mmCIF file of N, CA and C in Angstrom:
data_model
loop_
_atom_site.group_PDB
_atom_site.id
_atom_site.type_symbol
_atom_site.label_atom_id
_atom_site.label_comp_id
_atom_site.label_asym_id
_atom_site.label_seq_id
_atom_site.Cartn_x
_atom_site.Cartn_y
_atom_site.Cartn_z
ATOM 1 N N MET G 12 24.580 -35.457 -68.066
ATOM 2 C CA MET G 12 24.199 -36.516 -68.959
ATOM 3 C C MET G 12 25.493 -37.272 -69.534
ATOM 4 N N ASP G 13 26.671 -36.661 -69.179
ATOM 5 C CA ASP G 13 27.962 -37.306 -69.696
ATOM 6 C C ASP G 13 28.203 -38.707 -69.031
ATOM 7 N N ASN G 14 27.665 -38.967 -67.944
ATOM 8 C CA ASN G 14 27.894 -40.204 -67.235
ATOM 9 C C ASN G 14 26.917 -41.289 -67.624
ATOM 10 N N LEU G 15 26.114 -41.076 -68.639
ATOM 11 C CA LEU G 15 25.126 -42.076 -69.114
ATOM 12 C C LEU G 15 25.679 -42.860 -70.279
ATOM 13 N N GLU G 16 25.429 -44.115 -70.246
ATOM 14 C CA GLU G 16 25.789 -44.980 -71.339
ATOM 15 C C GLU G 16 24.467 -45.541 -71.864
ATOM 16 N N LYS G 17 24.447 -45.666 -73.192
ATOM 17 C CA LYS G 17 23.258 -46.400 -73.841
ATOM 18 C C LYS G 17 23.470 -47.866 -73.854
ATOM 19 N N LEU G 18 22.401 -48.521 -73.517
ATOM 20 C CA LEU G 18 22.429 -50.024 -73.425
ATOM 21 C C LEU G 18 21.255 -50.516 -74.170
ATOM 22 N N SER G 19 21.494 -51.547 -74.900
ATOM 23 C CA SER G 19 20.349 -52.175 -75.700
ATOM 24 C C SER G 19 19.945 -53.445 -75.041
ATOM 25 N N VAL G 20 18.677 -53.614 -74.797
ATOM 26 C CA VAL G 20 18.205 -54.820 -74.106
ATOM 27 C C VAL G 20 17.144 -55.508 -74.971
ATOM 28 N N ASN G 21 17.215 -56.798 -75.110
ATOM 29 C CA ASN G 21 16.278 -57.626 -75.788
ATOM 30 C C ASN G 21 15.371 -58.209 -74.703
ATOM 31 N N MET G 22 14.002 -58.004 -74.964
ATOM 32 C CA MET G 22 12.957 -58.570 -74.041
ATOM 33 C C MET G 22 11.890 -59.274 -74.856
ATOM 34 N N ASN G 23 11.254 -60.256 -74.291
ATOM 35 C CA ASN G 23 10.161 -60.868 -74.993
ATOM 36 C C ASN G 23 9.034 -59.990 -74.893
ATOM 37 N N VAL G 24 8.017 -60.224 -75.747
ATOM 38 C CA VAL G 24 6.915 -59.296 -75.850
ATOM 39 C C VAL G 24 6.008 -59.301 -74.589
ATOM 40 N N GLY G 25 5.919 -60.471 -73.899
ATOM 41 C CA GLY G 25 5.177 -60.474 -72.662
ATOM 42 C C GLY G 25 5.725 -59.614 -71.575
ATOM 43 N N THR G 26 7.039 -59.633 -71.368
ATOM 44 C CA THR G 26 7.662 -58.781 -70.422
ATOM 45 C C THR G 26 7.566 -57.319 -70.733
ATOM 46 N N LEU G 27 7.809 -57.018 -71.952
ATOM 47 C CA LEU G 27 7.737 -55.579 -72.447
ATOM 48 C C LEU G 27 6.330 -55.081 -72.290
ATOM 49 N N SER G 28 5.292 -55.933 -72.543
ATOM 50 C CA SER G 28 3.902 -55.556 -72.384
ATOM 51 C C SER G 28 3.564 -55.203 -70.969
ATOM 52 N N GLN G 29 4.138 -55.873 -70.013
ATOM 53 C CA GLN G 29 3.837 -55.696 -68.611
ATOM 54 C C GLN G 29 4.515 -54.260 -68.203
ATOM 55 N N ILE G 30 5.685 -53.981 -68.705
ATOM 56 C CA ILE G 30 6.382 -52.732 -68.476
ATOM 57 C C ILE G 30 5.552 -51.621 -69.028
ATOM 58 N N ASP G 31 5.095 -51.762 -70.190
ATOM 59 C CA ASP G 31 4.257 -50.760 -70.898
ATOM 60 C C ASP G 31 3.023 -50.433 -70.158
ATOM 61 N N LEU G 32 2.414 -51.454 -69.586
ATOM 62 C CA LEU G 32 1.190 -51.302 -68.757
ATOM 63 C C LEU G 32 1.528 -50.412 -67.540
ATOM 64 N N LEU G 33 2.635 -50.722 -66.844
ATOM 65 C CA LEU G 33 3.045 -50.011 -65.621
ATOM 66 C C LEU G 33 3.295 -48.542 -66.028
ATOM 67 N N VAL G 34 3.937 -48.355 -67.199
ATOM 68 C CA VAL G 34 4.267 -46.963 -67.635
ATOM 69 C C VAL G 34 2.934 -46.236 -67.984
ATOM 70 N N ASP G 35 2.026 -46.895 -68.634
ATOM 71 C CA ASP G 35 0.710 -46.276 -68.963
ATOM 72 C C ASP G 35 -0.055 -45.908 -67.701
ATOM 73 N N GLN G 36 0.108 -46.707 -66.634
ATOM 74 C CA GLN G 36 -0.626 -46.482 -65.359
ATOM 75 C C GLN G 36 0.051 -45.458 -64.469
ATOM 76 N N GLY G 37 1.246 -44.857 -64.943
ATOM 77 C CA GLY G 37 1.853 -43.863 -64.248
ATOM 78 C C GLY G 37 2.786 -44.271 -63.177
ATOM 79 N N TYR G 38 3.134 -45.602 -63.074
ATOM 80 C CA TYR G 38 4.052 -46.034 -62.108
ATOM 81 C C TYR G 38 5.496 -45.704 -62.428
ATOM 82 N N PHE G 39 5.807 -45.549 -63.717
ATOM 83 C CA PHE G 39 7.056 -45.190 -64.223
ATOM 84 C C PHE G 39 6.871 -44.225 -65.350
ATOM 85 N N SER G 40 7.846 -43.301 -65.521
ATOM 86 C CA SER G 40 7.694 -42.297 -66.599
ATOM 87 C C SER G 40 7.932 -42.857 -67.950
ATOM 88 N N ASN G 41 8.735 -43.881 -68.110
ATOM 89 C CA ASN G 41 8.950 -44.583 -69.445
ATOM 90 C C ASN G 41 9.653 -45.888 -69.215
ATOM 91 N N ARG G 42 9.943 -46.527 -70.315
ATOM 92 C CA ARG G 42 10.563 -47.866 -70.212
ATOM 93 C C ARG G 42 11.938 -47.801 -69.504
ATOM 94 N N SER G 43 12.754 -46.791 -69.883
ATOM 95 C CA SER G 43 14.058 -46.560 -69.263
ATOM 96 C C SER G 43 13.929 -46.402 -67.717
ATOM 97 N N ASP G 44 12.984 -45.618 -67.280
ATOM 98 C CA ASP G 44 12.768 -45.373 -65.880
ATOM 99 C C ASP G 44 12.540 -46.730 -65.137
ATOM 100 N N PHE G 45 11.732 -47.546 -65.762
ATOM 101 C CA PHE G 45 11.410 -48.924 -65.118
ATOM 102 C C PHE G 45 12.714 -49.773 -65.115
ATOM 103 N N ILE G 46 13.394 -49.784 -66.173
ATOM 104 C CA ILE G 46 14.518 -50.679 -66.286
ATOM 105 C C ILE G 46 15.646 -50.212 -65.355
ATOM 106 N N ASN G 47 15.847 -48.856 -65.196
ATOM 107 C CA ASN G 47 16.827 -48.277 -64.297
ATOM 108 C C ASN G 47 16.462 -48.621 -62.821
ATOM 109 N N GLN G 48 15.211 -48.572 -62.527
ATOM 110 C CA GLN G 48 14.836 -48.908 -61.100
ATOM 111 C C GLN G 48 14.932 -50.342 -60.832
ATOM 112 N N ALA G 49 14.575 -51.203 -61.801
ATOM 113 C CA ALA G 49 14.758 -52.630 -61.655
ATOM 114 C C ALA G 49 16.219 -52.986 -61.457
ATOM 115 N N VAL G 50 17.128 -52.423 -62.248
ATOM 116 C CA VAL G 50 18.538 -52.653 -62.102
ATOM 117 C C VAL G 50 19.067 -52.238 -60.741
ATOM 118 N N ARG G 51 18.643 -50.975 -60.306
ATOM 119 C CA ARG G 51 19.143 -50.486 -59.016
ATOM 120 C C ARG G 51 18.672 -51.467 -57.912
ATOM 121 N N GLU G 52 17.428 -51.956 -57.942
ATOM 122 C CA GLU G 52 16.910 -52.838 -56.918
ATOM 123 C C GLU G 52 17.679 -54.100 -56.916
ATOM 124 N N SER G 53 17.994 -54.632 -58.037
ATOM 125 C CA SER G 53 18.776 -55.881 -58.203
ATOM 126 C C SER G 53 20.175 -55.667 -57.656
ATOM 127 N N LEU G 54 20.783 -54.557 -57.988
ATOM 128 C CA LEU G 54 22.122 -54.275 -57.455
ATOM 129 C C LEU G 54 22.163 -54.109 -55.918
ATOM 130 N N ASN G 55 21.097 -53.469 -55.416
ATOM 131 C CA ASN G 55 20.964 -53.371 -53.983
ATOM 132 C C ASN G 55 20.907 -54.691 -53.286
ATOM 133 N N GLN G 56 20.235 -55.598 -53.856
ATOM 134 C CA GLN G 56 20.135 -56.985 -53.275
ATOM 135 C C GLN G 56 21.515 -57.683 -53.337
ATOM 136 N N LYS G 57 22.426 -57.284 -54.190
ATOM 137 C CA LYS G 57 23.715 -57.964 -54.319
ATOM 138 C C LYS G 57 24.901 -57.177 -53.713
ATOM 139 N N GLN G 58 24.567 -56.171 -52.899
ATOM 140 C CA GLN G 58 25.671 -55.304 -52.347
ATOM 141 C C GLN G 58 26.691 -56.110 -51.561
ATOM 142 N N ASP G 59 26.246 -57.189 -50.883
ATOM 143 C CA ASP G 59 27.242 -57.965 -50.162
ATOM 144 C C ASP G 59 28.167 -58.671 -51.083
ATOM 145 N N LYS G 60 27.769 -59.106 -52.205
ATOM 146 C CA LYS G 60 28.645 -59.707 -53.197
ATOM 147 C C LYS G 60 29.640 -58.703 -53.817
ATOM 148 N N ILE G 61 29.113 -57.516 -53.985
ATOM 149 C CA ILE G 61 29.980 -56.458 -54.496
ATOM 150 C C ILE G 61 31.021 -56.082 -53.488
ATOM 151 N N ARG G 62 30.631 -55.923 -52.229
ATOM 152 C CA ARG G 62 31.639 -55.603 -51.189
ATOM 153 C C ARG G 62 32.635 -56.720 -51.001
ATOM 154 N N ALA G 63 32.138 -57.999 -51.065
ATOM 155 C CA ALA G 63 33.086 -59.074 -50.982
ATOM 156 C C ALA G 63 34.225 -59.043 -52.015
ATOM 157 N N GLU G 64 33.775 -58.745 -53.246
ATOM 158 C CA GLU G 64 34.704 -58.597 -54.361
ATOM 159 C C GLU G 64 35.741 -57.489 -54.072
ATOM 160 N N GLU G 65 35.312 -56.319 -53.563
ATOM 161 C CA GLU G 65 36.130 -55.251 -53.253
ATOM 162 C C GLU G 65 37.157 -55.658 -52.201
ATOM 163 N N GLU G 66 36.741 -56.367 -51.155
ATOM 164 C CA GLU G 66 37.559 -56.766 -50.097
ATOM 165 C C GLU G 66 38.650 -57.775 -50.582
ATOM 166 N N HIS G 67 38.210 -58.642 -51.577
ATOM 167 C CA HIS G 67 39.094 -59.666 -52.074
ATOM 168 C C HIS G 67 40.274 -58.956 -52.778
ATOM 169 N N TYR G 68 40.053 -57.936 -53.563
ATOM 170 C CA TYR G 68 41.136 -57.293 -54.243
ATOM 171 C C TYR G 68 41.991 -56.401 -53.351
ATOM 172 N N ASP G 69 41.392 -55.891 -52.217
ATOM 173 C CA ASP G 69 42.168 -55.147 -51.273
ATOM 174 C C ASP G 69 43.261 -56.010 -50.635
ATOM 175 N N LYS G 70 42.932 -57.295 -50.385
ATOM 176 C CA LYS G 70 43.837 -58.166 -49.744
ATOM 177 C C LYS G 70 45.083 -58.447 -50.649
ATOM 178 N N TRP G 71 44.906 -58.366 -51.962
ATOM 179 C CA TRP G 71 45.962 -58.703 -52.902
ATOM 180 C C TRP G 71 46.702 -57.486 -53.449
ATOM 181 N N ASN G 72 46.434 -56.356 -52.787
ATOM 182 C CA ASN G 72 47.157 -55.078 -53.100
ATOM 183 C C ASN G 72 46.895 -54.639 -54.524
ATOM 184 N N PHE G 73 45.642 -54.706 -54.927
ATOM 185 C CA PHE G 73 45.221 -54.168 -56.192
ATOM 186 C C PHE G 73 44.778 -52.812 -55.965
ATOM 187 N N ILE G 74 44.759 -51.957 -57.051
ATOM 188 C CA ILE G 74 44.049 -50.751 -57.095
ATOM 189 C C ILE G 74 42.756 -51.113 -57.789
ATOM 190 N N TRP G 75 41.628 -51.294 -56.972
ATOM 191 C CA TRP G 75 40.427 -51.760 -57.437
ATOM 192 C C TRP G 75 39.389 -50.651 -57.339
ATOM 193 N N PHE G 76 38.530 -50.546 -58.374
ATOM 194 C CA PHE G 76 37.512 -49.501 -58.367
ATOM 195 C C PHE G 76 36.236 -49.933 -59.121
ATOM 196 N N MET G 77 35.248 -49.210 -58.801
ATOM 197 C CA MET G 77 33.961 -49.202 -59.549
ATOM 198 C C MET G 77 33.526 -47.783 -59.786
ATOM 199 N N GLY G 78 33.085 -47.536 -60.977
ATOM 200 C CA GLY G 78 32.660 -46.191 -61.289
ATOM 201 C C GLY G 78 33.732 -45.406 -62.016
ATOM 202 N N ILE G 79 34.079 -44.236 -61.426
ATOM 203 C CA ILE G 79 35.124 -43.415 -62.063
ATOM 204 C C ILE G 79 36.384 -43.357 -61.101
ATOM 205 N N LYS G 80 37.466 -43.704 -61.610
ATOM 206 C CA LYS G 80 38.740 -43.675 -60.797
ATOM 207 C C LYS G 80 39.748 -42.722 -61.480
ATOM 208 N N VAL G 81 40.175 -41.790 -60.732
ATOM 209 C CA VAL G 81 41.286 -40.912 -61.146
ATOM 210 C C VAL G 81 42.542 -41.379 -60.482
ATOM 211 N N LEU G 82 43.487 -41.900 -61.203
ATOM 212 C CA LEU G 82 44.695 -42.434 -60.617
ATOM 213 C C LEU G 82 45.544 -41.270 -60.057
ATOM 214 N N GLN G 83 45.873 -41.414 -58.799
ATOM 215 C CA GLN G 83 46.577 -40.366 -58.048
ATOM 216 C C GLN G 83 48.082 -40.609 -57.952
ATOM 217 N N LYS G 84 48.857 -39.563 -57.964
ATOM 218 C CA LYS G 84 50.311 -39.546 -57.937
ATOM 219 C C LYS G 84 50.701 -40.270 -56.612
ATOM 220 N N ASN G 85 49.966 -39.866 -55.551
ATOM 221 C CA ASN G 85 50.524 -40.427 -54.172
ATOM 222 C C ASN G 85 50.336 -41.945 -54.106
ATOM 223 N N GLU G 86 49.295 -42.519 -54.672
ATOM 224 C CA GLU G 86 49.109 -43.974 -54.614
ATOM 225 C C GLU G 86 50.128 -44.656 -55.477
ATOM 226 N N LEU G 87 50.608 -43.995 -56.474
ATOM 227 C CA LEU G 87 51.741 -44.622 -57.275
ATOM 228 C C LEU G 87 52.987 -44.485 -56.604
ATOM 229 N N GLU G 88 53.241 -43.355 -55.963
ATOM 230 C CA GLU G 88 54.511 -43.181 -55.261
ATOM 231 C C GLU G 88 54.670 -44.195 -54.102
ATOM 232 N N VAL G 89 53.585 -44.507 -53.438
ATOM 233 C CA VAL G 89 53.625 -45.487 -52.344
ATOM 234 C C VAL G 89 54.108 -46.770 -52.916
ATOM 235 N N SER G 90 53.529 -47.266 -54.032
ATOM 236 C CA SER G 90 53.966 -48.508 -54.669
ATOM 237 C C SER G 90 55.433 -48.468 -55.038
ATOM 238 N N GLN G 91 55.823 -47.355 -55.638
ATOM 239 C CA GLN G 91 57.146 -47.185 -56.102
ATOM 240 C C GLN G 91 58.149 -47.205 -54.891
ATOM 241 N N LYS G 92 57.794 -46.442 -53.833
ATOM 242 C CA LYS G 92 58.616 -46.409 -52.609
ATOM 243 C C LYS G 92 58.831 -47.769 -52.020
ATOM 244 N N ASN G 93 57.739 -48.507 -51.974
ATOM 245 C CA ASN G 93 57.808 -49.960 -51.398
ATOM 246 C C ASN G 93 58.379 -50.960 -52.465
ATOM 247 N N ASN G 94 58.724 -50.474 -53.588
ATOM 248 C CA ASN G 94 59.281 -51.381 -54.667
ATOM 249 C C ASN G 94 58.331 -52.577 -54.888
ATOM 250 N N HIS G 95 57.032 -52.231 -55.005
ATOM 251 C CA HIS G 95 55.990 -53.256 -55.063
ATOM 252 C C HIS G 95 55.033 -52.911 -56.243
ATOM 253 N N LEU G 96 55.098 -53.648 -57.305
ATOM 254 C CA LEU G 96 54.279 -53.436 -58.419
ATOM 255 C C LEU G 96 52.803 -53.825 -57.979
ATOM 256 N N ARG G 97 51.861 -52.974 -58.378
ATOM 257 C CA ARG G 97 50.443 -53.197 -58.119
ATOM 258 C C ARG G 97 49.738 -53.456 -59.488
ATOM 259 N N LYS G 98 48.623 -53.965 -59.380
ATOM 260 C CA LYS G 98 47.676 -54.167 -60.535
ATOM 261 C C LYS G 98 46.458 -53.271 -60.380
ATOM 262 N N ILE G 99 45.951 -52.885 -61.543
ATOM 263 C CA ILE G 99 44.748 -52.099 -61.512
ATOM 264 C C ILE G 99 43.593 -52.975 -62.075
ATOM 265 N N LYS G 100 42.485 -53.127 -61.369
ATOM 266 C CA LYS G 100 41.391 -53.841 -61.856
ATOM 267 C C LYS G 100 40.132 -53.039 -61.539
ATOM 268 N N GLY G 101 39.262 -52.807 -62.499
ATOM 269 C CA GLY G 101 38.101 -52.025 -62.185
ATOM 270 C C GLY G 101 36.976 -52.122 -63.247
ATOM 271 N N TYR G 102 35.900 -51.455 -62.861
ATOM 272 C CA TYR G 102 34.705 -51.503 -63.735
ATOM 273 C C TYR G 102 34.225 -50.047 -63.855
ATOM 274 N N GLY G 103 34.354 -49.503 -65.010
ATOM 275 C CA GLY G 103 33.904 -48.081 -65.168
ATOM 276 C C GLY G 103 34.891 -47.315 -66.057
ATOM 277 N N VAL G 104 35.350 -46.235 -65.528
ATOM 278 C CA VAL G 104 36.263 -45.339 -66.257
ATOM 279 C C VAL G 104 37.498 -45.066 -65.410
ATOM 280 N N LEU G 105 38.694 -45.384 -65.934
ATOM 281 C CA LEU G 105 39.984 -45.030 -65.262
ATOM 282 C C LEU G 105 40.574 -43.930 -66.040
ATOM 283 N N LEU G 106 40.945 -42.876 -65.244
ATOM 284 C CA LEU G 106 41.517 -41.617 -65.824
ATOM 285 C C LEU G 106 42.980 -41.572 -65.321
ATOM 286 N N ILE G 107 43.889 -41.456 -66.324
ATOM 287 C CA ILE G 107 45.298 -41.363 -65.951
ATOM 288 C C ILE G 107 45.818 -40.163 -66.665
ATOM 289 N N ASP G 108 46.341 -39.182 -65.903
ATOM 290 C CA ASP G 108 46.930 -37.931 -66.436
ATOM 291 C C ASP G 108 48.236 -38.366 -67.042
ATOM 292 N N GLU G 109 48.494 -37.746 -68.205
ATOM 293 C CA GLU G 109 49.707 -38.032 -68.996
ATOM 294 C C GLU G 109 50.944 -37.659 -68.186
ATOM 295 N N SER G 110 50.927 -36.774 -67.296
ATOM 296 C CA SER G 110 52.144 -36.422 -66.515
ATOM 297 C C SER G 110 52.599 -37.576 -65.574
ATOM 298 N N LEU G 111 51.696 -38.599 -65.423
ATOM 299 C CA LEU G 111 52.003 -39.746 -64.487
ATOM 300 C C LEU G 111 52.549 -40.935 -65.293
ATOM 301 N N ASP G 112 52.647 -40.827 -66.642
ATOM 302 C CA ASP G 112 53.009 -41.947 -67.429
ATOM 303 C C ASP G 112 54.160 -42.797 -66.925
ATOM 304 N N ASP G 113 55.362 -42.136 -66.703
ATOM 305 C CA ASP G 113 56.555 -42.868 -66.249
ATOM 306 C C ASP G 113 56.354 -43.517 -64.931
ATOM 307 N N LEU G 114 55.667 -42.821 -63.967
ATOM 308 C CA LEU G 114 55.381 -43.414 -62.664
ATOM 309 C C LEU G 114 54.441 -44.556 -62.724
ATOM 310 N N VAL G 115 53.429 -44.456 -63.674
ATOM 311 C CA VAL G 115 52.519 -45.577 -63.846
ATOM 312 C C VAL G 115 53.319 -46.836 -64.322
ATOM 313 N N ILE G 116 54.135 -46.682 -65.314
ATOM 314 C CA ILE G 116 54.849 -47.718 -65.913
ATOM 315 C C ILE G 116 55.836 -48.372 -64.854
ATOM 316 N N GLU G 117 56.363 -47.591 -63.980
ATOM 317 C CA GLU G 117 57.290 -48.049 -62.941
ATOM 318 C C GLU G 117 56.514 -48.806 -61.787
ATOM 319 N N SER G 118 55.339 -48.469 -61.608
ATOM 320 C CA SER G 118 54.628 -48.937 -60.375
ATOM 321 C C SER G 118 53.421 -49.883 -60.653
ATOM 322 N N ILE G 119 52.986 -49.947 -61.889
ATOM 323 C CA ILE G 119 51.752 -50.774 -62.136
ATOM 324 C C ILE G 119 52.155 -51.893 -63.155
ATOM 325 N N SER G 120 51.864 -53.119 -62.750
ATOM 326 C CA SER G 120 52.197 -54.262 -63.673
ATOM 327 C C SER G 120 51.220 -54.525 -64.715
ATOM 328 N N SER G 121 49.867 -54.253 -64.396
ATOM 329 C CA SER G 121 48.895 -54.542 -65.424
ATOM 330 C C SER G 121 47.576 -53.619 -65.097
ATOM 331 N N ILE G 122 46.849 -53.395 -66.187
ATOM 332 C CA ILE G 122 45.627 -52.608 -66.094
ATOM 333 C C ILE G 122 44.556 -53.463 -66.719
ATOM 334 N N ASN G 123 43.538 -53.736 -66.042
ATOM 335 C CA ASN G 123 42.364 -54.539 -66.498
ATOM 336 C C ASN G 123 41.122 -53.798 -66.135
ATOM 337 N N VAL G 124 40.497 -53.130 -67.097
ATOM 338 C CA VAL G 124 39.324 -52.329 -66.776
ATOM 339 C C VAL G 124 38.167 -52.764 -67.745
ATOM 340 N N LYS G 125 37.091 -53.026 -67.189
ATOM 341 C CA LYS G 125 35.911 -53.308 -67.924
ATOM 342 C C LYS G 125 35.180 -51.945 -68.089
ATOM 343 N N GLY G 126 35.327 -51.347 -69.160
ATOM 344 C CA GLY G 126 34.875 -49.999 -69.420
ATOM 345 C C GLY G 126 35.803 -49.243 -70.219
ATOM 346 N N LYS G 127 36.225 -48.075 -69.801
ATOM 347 C CA LYS G 127 37.112 -47.158 -70.556
ATOM 348 C C LYS G 127 38.299 -46.830 -69.755
ATOM 349 N N VAL G 128 39.433 -46.652 -70.483
ATOM 350 C CA VAL G 128 40.705 -46.114 -69.833
ATOM 351 C C VAL G 128 41.007 -44.882 -70.664
ATOM 352 N N LYS G 129 41.026 -43.723 -70.006
ATOM 353 C CA LYS G 129 41.418 -42.456 -70.681
ATOM 354 C C LYS G 129 42.822 -42.134 -70.257
ATOM 355 N N CYS G 130 43.739 -42.284 -71.273
ATOM 356 C CA CYS G 130 45.193 -42.040 -70.916
ATOM 357 C C CYS G 130 45.897 -41.764 -72.179
ATOM 358 N N SER G 131 47.187 -41.605 -71.989
ATOM 359 C CA SER G 131 48.044 -41.274 -73.198
ATOM 360 C C SER G 131 48.232 -42.524 -74.093
ATOM 361 N N LYS G 132 48.673 -42.247 -75.272
ATOM 362 C CA LYS G 132 49.028 -43.348 -76.193
ATOM 363 C C LYS G 132 50.058 -44.254 -75.683
ATOM 364 N N LYS G 133 51.029 -43.609 -74.894
ATOM 365 C CA LYS G 133 52.162 -44.372 -74.340
ATOM 366 C C LYS G 133 51.665 -45.454 -73.285
ATOM 367 N N ILE G 134 50.619 -45.050 -72.551
ATOM 368 C CA ILE G 134 50.131 -46.033 -71.554
ATOM 369 C C ILE G 134 49.353 -47.125 -72.354
ATOM 370 N N LYS G 135 48.486 -46.624 -73.323
ATOM 371 C CA LYS G 135 47.745 -47.598 -74.111
ATOM 372 C C LYS G 135 48.585 -48.653 -74.743
ATOM 373 N N GLU G 136 49.758 -48.145 -75.246
ATOM 374 C CA GLU G 136 50.596 -49.200 -75.939
ATOM 375 C C GLU G 136 51.285 -50.061 -74.943
ATOM 376 N N HIS G 137 51.796 -49.498 -73.860
ATOM 377 C CA HIS G 137 52.454 -50.292 -72.907
ATOM 378 C C HIS G 137 51.609 -51.406 -72.263
ATOM 379 N N TYR G 138 50.341 -51.090 -71.972
ATOM 380 C CA TYR G 138 49.450 -52.054 -71.331
ATOM 381 C C TYR G 138 48.534 -52.760 -72.343
ATOM 382 N N ASN G 139 48.741 -52.562 -73.630
ATOM 383 C CA ASN G 139 47.875 -53.136 -74.678
ATOM 384 C C ASN G 139 46.421 -52.827 -74.437
ATOM 385 N N LEU G 140 46.075 -51.546 -74.188
ATOM 386 C CA LEU G 140 44.719 -51.178 -73.938
ATOM 387 C C LEU G 140 43.945 -50.815 -75.239
#
């Protein structure tokens, strides 16, 4: 249950009534079940757009992610070795071990995450997170 986020959704009464009817008829276990399935179906229809976004950032040497990303020492060392600053852009949770702080600062020019970044105070202050 740790990977769940609570989301509040406003709906008009007509839409909510239809969801409630489907729940009462046994098609869904509850409103959340319906909403989760509807969101998954919508995302499945947009997978080509999501993949295109991922490919776009790959071309520009970003560290791009969706979901949970644990920043690895080896990917930072490659940037450092090539003397090439990279950017991090993602959606979800970025985890940066405190032991990597100096390496991150030397090899990453910016961090832009829609979600959460779990890292040291030093990283938060350096990147204004």
